[in-house]
Coordinates of C-alpha atoms in Angstrom, one line a residue:
M1 CA 6.3 28.1 -4.1
K2 CA 9.6 26.2 -2.6
H3 CA 8.3 24.2 0.3
S4 CA 4.7 25.3 0.3
I5 CA 2.8 22.5 -0.7
T6 CA 2.6 19.4 2.5
P7 CA 2.2 15.5 0.7
V8 CA 0.1 13.1 2.7
I9 CA 0.5 9.6 1.8
L10 CA -2.2 7.7 2.3
A11 CA -0.7 4.0 2.1
G12 CA -4.1 2.2 4.3
G13 CA -5.4 0.3 1.4
I14 CA -6.0 -3.8 1.1
G15 CA -5.9 -4.0 -3.3
S16 CA -8.3 -7.6 -3.1
R17 CA -8.1 -6.9 -6.5
L18 CA -4.9 -8.2 -7.0
W19 CA -5.8 -11.4 -5.0
P20 CA -2.8 -13.2 -4.9
L21 CA -0.2 -10.9 -5.4
S22 CA -1.8 -8.3 -3.1
R23 CA -3.2 -9.7 0.0
Q24 CA -3.7 -7.8 3.8
A25 CA -0.8 -8.4 5.3
M26 CA 1.2 -7.3 1.8
P27 CA -0.9 -4.8 -0.8
K28 CA -0.5 -3.6 -3.8
Q29 CA 1.3 -0.2 -1.9
F30 CA 4.2 -2.1 -1.2
L31 CA 5.1 -4.1 -4.6
S32 CA 6.4 -3.5 -7.4
L33 CA 4.2 -4.4 -9.9
L34 CA 5.4 -1.6 -12.1
G35 CA 9.4 -2.0 -11.9
D36 CA 12.1 -2.1 -9.6
E37 CA 9.6 0.3 -6.6
S38 CA 7.0 -0.5 -5.1
L39 CA 4.0 1.7 -6.2
L40 CA 4.6 3.4 -2.5
Q41 CA 8.5 3.7 -3.4
S42 CA 6.9 6.0 -6.9
T43 CA 4.9 7.8 -4.9
L44 CA 7.3 9.0 -2.8
K45 CA 9.2 10.1 -5.6
R46 CA 7.0 12.2 -7.0
C47 CA 6.7 14.1 -4.7
D48 CA 11.6 15.4 -4.6
N49 CA 10.6 18.8 -6.1
E50 CA 11.4 22.2 -4.5
C51 CA 7.7 23.2 -4.1
F52 CA 7.0 19.9 -1.4
T53 CA 7.3 19.3 2.2
D54 CA 8.6 16.1 3.9
A55 CA 4.9 14.2 3.1
I56 CA 3.3 12.5 5.8
L57 CA 2.3 9.2 5.5
V58 CA -0.5 7.4 7.6
C59 CA -0.9 3.4 6.8
N60 CA -1.7 1.0 8.8
E61 CA -0.4 -0.9 11.9
Q62 CA 0.6 -3.9 11.2
H63 CA 2.3 -1.7 8.0
R64 CA 4.6 0.4 10.1
F65 CA 7.8 -1.3 9.3
I66 CA 7.2 -2.3 5.7
V67 CA 6.4 1.3 5.4
S68 CA 9.4 2.7 6.9
S69 CA 12.0 0.1 5.2
Q70 CA 10.7 1.3 1.6
C71 CA 11.4 4.5 3.3
Q72 CA 14.8 3.4 4.2
Q73 CA 15.2 2.3 0.9
I74 CA 14.8 4.9 -1.4
N75 CA 16.3 7.1 0.9
V76 CA 13.2 8.8 1.9
Q77 CA 12.6 10.9 5.5
P78 CA 9.0 11.3 5.7
N79 CA 7.7 13.8 7.7
A80 CA 5.0 11.8 9.8
L81 CA 4.4 8.0 9.6
L82 CA 1.0 8.7 11.6
L83 CA -0.3 4.8 12.3
E84 CA -3.7 4.4 12.2
P85 CA -4.9 0.9 14.1
E86 CA -7.1 0.5 11.7
G87 CA -8.9 1.4 8.3
K88 CA -12.0 3.4 8.6
N89 CA -11.3 5.1 5.2
T90 CA -10.0 8.6 3.3
A91 CA -12.1 11.4 5.4
P92 CA -10.8 10.2 8.6
A93 CA -7.0 9.6 7.4
I94 CA -6.8 12.6 5.6
A95 CA -8.4 14.3 9.4
L96 CA -5.5 12.9 11.3
A97 CA -2.5 14.8 8.7
A98 CA -4.9 18.0 8.8
H99 CA -4.9 17.8 12.4
Y100 CA -1.1 17.2 12.5
V101 CA -0.4 19.8 10.3
L102 CA -1.7 22.3 12.6
Q103 CA -0.3 20.9 15.6
Q104 CA 3.0 21.8 14.0
E105 CA 2.5 24.9 12.3
L106 CA 2.3 24.4 9.5
D107 CA -0.6 25.4 7.9
T108 CA 0.9 24.7 3.9
P109 CA -1.6 23.2 1.3
L110 CA -2.4 19.4 1.3
L111 CA -1.8 17.9 -1.8
V112 CA -3.8 14.3 -0.9
M113 CA -2.3 11.1 -3.1
P114 CA -2.7 7.3 -3.4
A115 CA -0.4 5.1 -2.5
D116 CA -1.0 3.0 -4.9
H117 CA -1.6 5.3 -8.3
H118 CA 1.0 5.0 -11.6
I119 CA 1.7 8.2 -12.8
D120 CA 4.9 8.8 -15.7
N121 CA 3.9 12.3 -15.8
F122 CA 3.7 13.6 -12.4
E123 CA 5.2 17.1 -13.7
L124 CA 1.9 18.5 -15.5
L125 CA 0.3 18.7 -11.8
V126 CA 3.2 19.8 -10.5
A127 CA 3.3 23.2 -13.5
Q128 CA -0.4 23.7 -12.6
L129 CA -0.6 23.8 -8.7
P130 CA 0.1 27.4 -9.2
D131 CA -3.6 28.1 -10.0
A132 CA -4.9 25.4 -7.6
V133 CA -3.0 26.4 -4.7
K134 CA -4.5 30.6 -4.8
L135 CA -7.7 29.2 -5.3
A136 CA -7.3 26.4 -1.9
Q137 CA -6.1 29.5 -0.2
Q138 CA -9.0 31.0 -0.7
G139 CA -10.8 27.6 0.9
K140 CA -11.6 26.2 -2.0
L141 CA -10.9 21.9 -2.3
I142 CA -9.5 20.9 -5.6
T143 CA -10.1 17.8 -6.5
F144 CA -8.2 17.1 -10.3
A145 CA -9.1 14.8 -12.0
I146 CA -8.4 13.3 -15.8
E147 CA -8.8 13.4 -19.0
P148 CA -10.9 10.0 -20.1
D149 CA -9.8 7.9 -23.1
I150 CA -12.2 5.3 -23.2
A151 CA -15.5 4.9 -21.9
H152 CA -14.1 3.0 -18.4
C153 CA -16.9 1.8 -15.8
G154 CA -14.7 1.2 -13.0
Y155 CA -13.8 5.0 -12.1
G156 CA -16.9 7.9 -11.3
Y157 CA -16.4 10.7 -13.3
I158 CA -16.9 14.3 -12.4
K159 CA -19.0 16.6 -14.5
R160 CA -17.7 20.2 -15.0
G161 CA -19.3 23.4 -15.1
A162 CA -18.4 26.6 -15.1
K163 CA -15.1 27.5 -15.9
I164 CA -12.8 30.0 -12.9
A165 CA -12.0 32.7 -14.3
A166 CA -7.4 32.9 -14.0
S167 CA -7.3 29.2 -13.6
N168 CA -7.7 25.9 -15.1
C169 CA -10.0 24.9 -12.8
Y170 CA -14.2 24.6 -13.4
E171 CA -17.3 24.2 -10.8
V172 CA -17.8 21.4 -10.5
D173 CA -21.4 20.6 -11.6
E174 CA -22.1 17.0 -10.3
F175 CA -20.2 13.9 -9.2
K176 CA -21.6 10.5 -11.1
E177 CA -20.2 7.2 -9.7
K178 CA -19.2 4.3 -11.9
P179 CA -21.6 4.5 -14.5
S180 CA -22.7 2.4 -16.8
L181 CA -21.0 1.6 -19.8
Q182 CA -23.2 3.5 -22.0
Q183 CA -23.9 6.3 -19.1
A184 CA -19.8 6.2 -20.1
Q185 CA -19.9 6.2 -23.6
Q186 CA -22.1 8.7 -23.3
Y187 CA -19.9 11.1 -21.0
L188 CA -16.6 10.7 -23.1
A189 CA -18.7 11.3 -26.5
G190 CA -20.6 14.7 -25.1
G191 CA -16.9 15.8 -23.3
G192 CA -16.4 18.4 -20.0
Y193 CA -16.8 15.0 -18.0
S194 CA -13.7 14.1 -15.8
W195 CA -12.0 11.3 -14.2
N196 CA -11.5 11.5 -10.4
S197 CA -8.1 10.5 -9.5
G198 CA -9.0 10.7 -5.2
M199 CA -5.6 13.3 -5.5
F200 CA -6.7 16.3 -4.2
L201 CA -5.5 19.6 -2.7
F202 CA -6.8 22.2 0.7
T203 CA -5.0 23.8 3.1
P204 CA -6.0 21.5 6.4
R205 CA -8.3 24.6 7.4
A206 CA -10.6 24.6 5.1
Y207 CA -10.5 20.6 5.2
L208 CA -12.2 20.2 8.3
A209 CA -14.0 23.3 7.9
E210 CA -15.7 21.5 5.6
L211 CA -16.0 17.9 7.5
E212 CA -17.0 19.2 10.4
R213 CA -19.7 20.4 8.5
F214 CA -20.8 18.3 6.4
A215 CA -18.8 15.3 8.9
P216 CA -19.5 16.4 12.7
K217 CA -19.2 12.8 13.9
I218 CA -15.8 11.2 12.3
A219 CA -15.0 15.6 12.7
G220 CA -15.3 14.9 16.8
F221 CA -14.0 11.7 17.0
I222 CA -10.9 12.7 14.9
A223 CA -10.4 16.0 16.8
Q224 CA -10.7 14.3 20.1
A225 CA -7.6 11.4 19.0
A226 CA -5.2 14.0 17.6
N227 CA -3.3 13.7 21.3
F228 CA -0.1 12.9 18.9
T229 CA 2.6 10.5 20.6
V230 CA 5.8 9.5 19.0
D231 CA 7.7 6.1 19.7
L232 CA 10.1 4.3 17.1
G233 CA 10.0 7.3 14.7
F234 CA 6.3 6.5 14.7
T235 CA 3.6 8.8 14.8
R236 CA 0.0 7.4 17.0
A237 CA -2.8 9.2 17.2
E238 CA -5.1 8.3 20.6
N239 CA -6.2 4.3 19.1
D240 CA -9.5 3.6 21.8
I241 CA -10.4 7.2 20.2
L242 CA -10.2 5.7 16.1
K243 CA -11.5 2.0 16.6
S244 CA -14.9 3.8 17.4
C245 CA -15.5 6.9 14.2
P246 CA -17.2 5.7 11.5
S247 CA -15.5 5.3 8.4
D248 CA -16.5 7.9 5.6
S249 CA -14.7 7.9 2.2
V250 CA -13.1 12.8 2.1
D251 CA -15.4 11.4 -2.0
Y252 CA -19.4 10.8 -0.1
A253 CA -18.3 12.6 3.4
I254 CA -17.7 15.8 1.5
L255 CA -16.5 16.5 -2.4
E256 CA -20.2 15.6 -3.2
R257 CA -21.9 18.1 -1.1
S258 CA -19.8 20.6 -1.0
A259 CA -20.0 23.8 -2.9
N260 CA -16.9 24.5 -2.3
V261 CA -14.7 21.9 -4.0
V262 CA -13.8 23.0 -7.9
V263 CA -12.5 20.5 -10.4
L264 CA -8.8 20.7 -12.1
P265 CA -9.2 18.4 -15.2
L266 CA -5.0 17.1 -17.2
A267 CA -4.3 15.0 -19.0
L268 CA -2.5 12.5 -16.6
N269 CA -0.8 9.0 -17.7
W270 CA -2.6 7.9 -15.0
N271 CA -3.4 4.3 -13.9
D272 CA -5.1 3.3 -10.5
V273 CA -3.3 -0.2 -10.4
G274 CA -7.5 -1.5 -9.4
G275 CA -7.5 -4.6 -10.8
F276 CA -5.5 -6.8 -12.3
N277 CA -7.0 -5.1 -16.3
A278 CA -5.6 -1.9 -15.1
L279 CA -2.4 -3.7 -14.2
W280 CA -2.2 -4.4 -17.8
Q281 CA -2.9 -1.6 -19.5
S282 CA 0.7 -0.1 -17.7
T283 CA 3.0 -2.8 -18.6
D284 CA 4.7 -4.1 -21.8
K285 CA 3.4 -6.0 -23.9
D286 CA 4.7 -8.3 -27.0
T287 CA 3.3 -7.6 -30.0
Q288 CA 0.6 -10.4 -29.7
G289 CA -0.6 -8.3 -26.4
N290 CA 0.8 -10.1 -24.0
N291 CA 2.2 -9.0 -20.4
Q292 CA 4.5 -12.1 -19.6
S293 CA 7.4 -12.5 -16.8
A294 CA 11.2 -13.3 -17.9
D295 CA 9.4 -16.8 -17.1
T296 CA 7.0 -17.2 -19.2
V297 CA 6.7 -18.7 -23.0
L298 CA 3.6 -18.9 -25.5
L299 CA 3.1 -20.1 -28.3
N300 CA -0.3 -19.2 -29.9
S301 CA -1.4 -16.6 -27.1
E302 CA -3.2 -13.3 -27.6
N303 CA -3.2 -10.5 -24.8
N304 CA -2.6 -11.9 -21.5
L305 CA -1.9 -11.2 -18.3
L306 CA 1.2 -14.3 -16.6
N307 CA 2.6 -13.8 -13.8
S308 CA 4.8 -15.3 -12.1
E309 CA 6.9 -15.3 -9.0
S310 CA 11.2 -15.6 -10.0
G311 CA 11.9 -19.6 -10.9
H312 CA 7.9 -20.8 -11.2
T313 CA 7.4 -20.8 -15.4
I314 CA 3.9 -20.7 -17.4
A315 CA 3.8 -22.0 -20.3
A316 CA 0.8 -20.6 -22.5
L317 CA -0.5 -22.8 -25.6
G318 CA -3.2 -21.5 -27.8
V319 CA -5.5 -19.2 -25.5
K320 CA -6.5 -15.4 -25.6
D321 CA -7.7 -12.5 -23.0
L322 CA -6.7 -14.8 -19.6
A323 CA -4.7 -13.5 -15.7
V324 CA -2.6 -16.4 -14.9
I325 CA -0.9 -15.4 -12.0
H326 CA 1.2 -17.8 -10.3
T327 CA 2.2 -16.9 -6.4
H328 CA 4.3 -19.7 -3.7
D329 CA 0.7 -20.4 -2.2
A330 CA -2.5 -19.8 -4.6
T331 CA -3.3 -19.5 -9.1
L332 CA -5.8 -17.4 -10.1
V333 CA -6.5 -18.2 -14.0
A334 CA -9.6 -16.1 -14.9
D335 CA -11.0 -14.6 -18.2
K336 CA -10.3 -11.4 -18.5
N337 CA -13.1 -10.1 -19.0
Q338 CA -14.3 -11.2 -16.0
L339 CA -12.6 -9.7 -13.9
Y340 CA -14.6 -8.0 -11.9
Q341 CA -16.7 -10.8 -10.4
L342 CA -13.2 -11.6 -8.3
P343 CA -14.6 -10.3 -5.5
E344 CA -17.3 -12.9 -5.3
L345 CA -14.4 -15.3 -5.3
L346 CA -12.6 -14.3 -2.9
K347 CA -15.7 -14.5 -1.0
L348 CA -15.9 -17.9 -1.6
L349 CA -12.3 -18.1 -1.4
A350 CA -13.1 -17.1 2.1
F351 CA -14.8 -20.2 3.7
K352 CA -12.1 -22.5 2.5
H353 CA -8.6 -20.4 2.2
S354 CA -8.8 -17.7 4.4
D355 CA -4.7 -17.7 5.1
K356 CA -4.6 -17.4 2.0
L357 CA -6.1 -13.2 1.3
L358 CA -4.9 -12.7 4.9
H359 CA -0.5 -13.6 3.8
H360 CA 2.6 -14.6 1.6
Q361 CA 4.4 -17.4 2.5
A362 CA 7.2 -14.8 2.5
M363 CA 5.8 -12.6 5.9
Y364 CA 7.6 -9.4 6.5
R365 CA 8.8 -8.2 10.4
P366 CA 10.7 -5.4 11.7
W367 CA 13.8 -7.4 11.0
G368 CA 13.3 -8.3 7.8
S369 CA 11.3 -10.7 7.0
Y370 CA 11.4 -14.6 6.9
R371 CA 9.8 -17.4 3.9
V372 CA 8.6 -20.9 5.2
L373 CA 10.3 -23.0 2.7
V374 CA 8.9 -26.4 3.1
E375 CA 6.7 -28.1 6.0
G376 CA 5.3 -31.2 7.7
V377 CA 4.5 -32.9 10.9
G378 CA 6.4 -32.3 13.6
F379 CA 9.0 -29.6 11.5
K380 CA 8.8 -26.3 9.1
V381 CA 11.6 -24.8 7.2
K382 CA 12.0 -20.9 6.8
K383 CA 14.3 -18.7 4.9
I384 CA 15.5 -15.6 6.9
I385 CA 16.9 -12.5 6.1
V386 CA 18.1 -10.4 8.6
N387 CA 18.3 -6.8 7.6
S388 CA 21.2 -4.6 8.6
N389 CA 21.5 -3.8 11.8
G390 CA 18.4 -5.5 12.4
K391 CA 17.8 -8.3 15.4
L392 CA 15.0 -10.4 16.6
S393 CA 14.1 -10.0 20.2
T394 CA 15.6 -12.7 22.3
Q395 CA 13.0 -14.8 23.3
R396 CA 12.4 -19.1 24.3
H397 CA 10.6 -21.8 23.1
Q398 CA 9.1 -24.3 25.1
H399 CA 8.1 -26.8 22.7
R400 CA 10.1 -26.8 19.7
A401 CA 14.0 -26.8 18.9
E402 CA 15.9 -24.5 16.1
H403 CA 18.5 -25.5 14.0
W404 CA 20.0 -22.2 12.0
V405 CA 22.8 -22.4 9.3
V406 CA 23.6 -19.5 8.5
V407 CA 24.1 -19.4 4.4
S408 CA 25.6 -16.3 3.4
G409 CA 26.3 -13.0 6.4
I410 CA 27.6 -12.8 9.7
A411 CA 25.0 -14.0 12.5
D412 CA 25.5 -12.3 16.1
V413 CA 23.9 -15.8 18.0
C414 CA 23.5 -15.0 22.1
I415 CA 22.1 -18.9 23.4
D416 CA 21.6 -18.6 27.4
G417 CA 24.0 -15.6 27.5
Q418 CA 26.9 -17.4 25.2
E419 CA 27.6 -14.8 22.8
S420 CA 29.2 -16.2 19.0
V421 CA 29.7 -15.6 16.0
L422 CA 28.9 -17.8 12.9
T423 CA 29.3 -17.6 9.1
A424 CA 28.2 -18.7 5.9
D425 CA 28.3 -23.0 6.4
Q426 CA 28.3 -22.5 10.6
S427 CA 25.6 -23.5 12.6
C428 CA 24.1 -24.3 16.1
Y429 CA 21.2 -25.6 17.7
I430 CA 18.8 -24.4 20.6
A431 CA 16.4 -26.9 22.4
A432 CA 13.2 -26.0 23.8
G433 CA 13.6 -24.4 26.9
H434 CA 16.5 -21.7 25.9
V435 CA 16.6 -18.1 25.5
H436 CA 18.2 -17.0 22.2
S437 CA 18.1 -14.1 19.6
L438 CA 20.1 -14.0 16.3
A439 CA 21.6 -10.2 15.2
N440 CA 22.9 -9.1 12.0
A441 CA 25.6 -6.0 13.0
Q442 CA 26.7 -6.0 8.8
S443 CA 25.6 -3.4 6.7
E444 CA 24.6 -6.6 4.2
P445 CA 21.6 -8.8 4.9
L446 CA 22.4 -11.9 6.3
I447 CA 20.2 -15.2 4.8
V448 CA 19.6 -17.7 7.3
I449 CA 18.3 -21.2 7.6
E450 CA 16.4 -22.5 10.6
V451 CA 14.6 -26.0 10.8
Q452 CA 12.8 -26.5 13.9
T453 CA 11.3 -29.5 15.4
G454 CA 9.2 -29.8 17.8
A455 CA 5.1 -30.4 18.6
I456 CA 3.9 -26.6 18.3
L457 CA 5.8 -24.5 15.9
D458 CA 3.3 -21.3 15.6
E459 CA 3.8 -19.0 16.1
S460 CA 1.9 -19.4 19.7
D461 CA 5.3 -20.6 21.2
I462 CA 7.5 -17.4 21.7
E463 CA 7.6 -15.8 24.9
R464 CA 10.1 -12.3 24.6
F465 CA 12.7 -11.8 26.8
D466 CA 13.7 -7.7 24.9
D467 CA 12.5 -6.4 21.6
Q468 CA 14.4 -3.3 19.8
Y469 CA 11.0 -2.6 17.6
G470 CA 8.4 -2.3 21.3
R471 CA 6.9 -5.2 19.9

């Protein structure tokens, strides 16, 4: 089976149930929630097996530089980074990857995986791939399901039918969407039901044929959009056509309707990290059932999830079953048993502080990141991190001046054509109206404190002249 399967990793989710950690500009798949690596990086590393070709990633265009950077951090070079102008759910995203694979003349089975799941015994799935590939080559669509160990209301269930001869797969008797607790308990007691994991195996031709049969509008739009171009290492389809494509999940569009679907149950240690209770279940805990970060102190407290950014201390006294999630600009305090209502809370938040749903105080750019440390009327202070070989666009501001102080690293600065090199503790001043750029040609990150002063201090006061990232 050497290099006979192409992983397709879907990295377009938002992860709103993990707010305020996960936000639209930096959703959960790019966060290090269960270790030093992000969920995306862990997913990519699972594909480090000789049975897989280089992975295809499908992500939102606004996250393209985050994805590229995280791939570079773990020395992974994907086959392609396919960009969507906006999320259209899983059915169109998979179709886009299927068309791309066929145009590359690979025609290998596709192993479709979300980028934001946690699995610590993935080798069990790999061991079952030979059987699954045989069925995929017969035109079957295989869905990998998880053997349930509790009655969970948050997952879809698959009822197994007859066992398929000479394989570990089963016919699908029925799909059951998220049941009541009583139904879930009955499923668990009766056996024969598995959780829908969101991982699938099929050939690109078989998938596109079923899509044409059951979701012809989606199939038509994606077929028209699959005119791929590449720039800066990213692969784009026809964005105007993609924006008009209907949105639907692969489960609703195909799997719940097709007679060609089979299920392969697996005893995976799997977690979709779909919310804070799921995150709590996968983390290490103390003897009182508390998950806690390094900056927490607890007394007489049980079964709590406490998460804070470095440098901020949470002290908990006499509390039980709470989720306390602290970030730089927002704090969530919730009864863990009420977390299912978080989407309703976020609707209320959208009326007062919609920006808190979109962005962290830390903002990611293709050259690195910046974080606003403090701001007020007429001033703003940022911490800027420029990655190795990163360069901010050559730009000009009409309404603000900037003062750069190098904290560490070596800065290549150009102001109105005058080039200079600044090292730690050195600084420069850029008056309003002056054309300037900042770059890091070194192997180590460059850290700069930027002090802005002026009447307009937002992104609208940027006039770009040159940008190596094509923005």
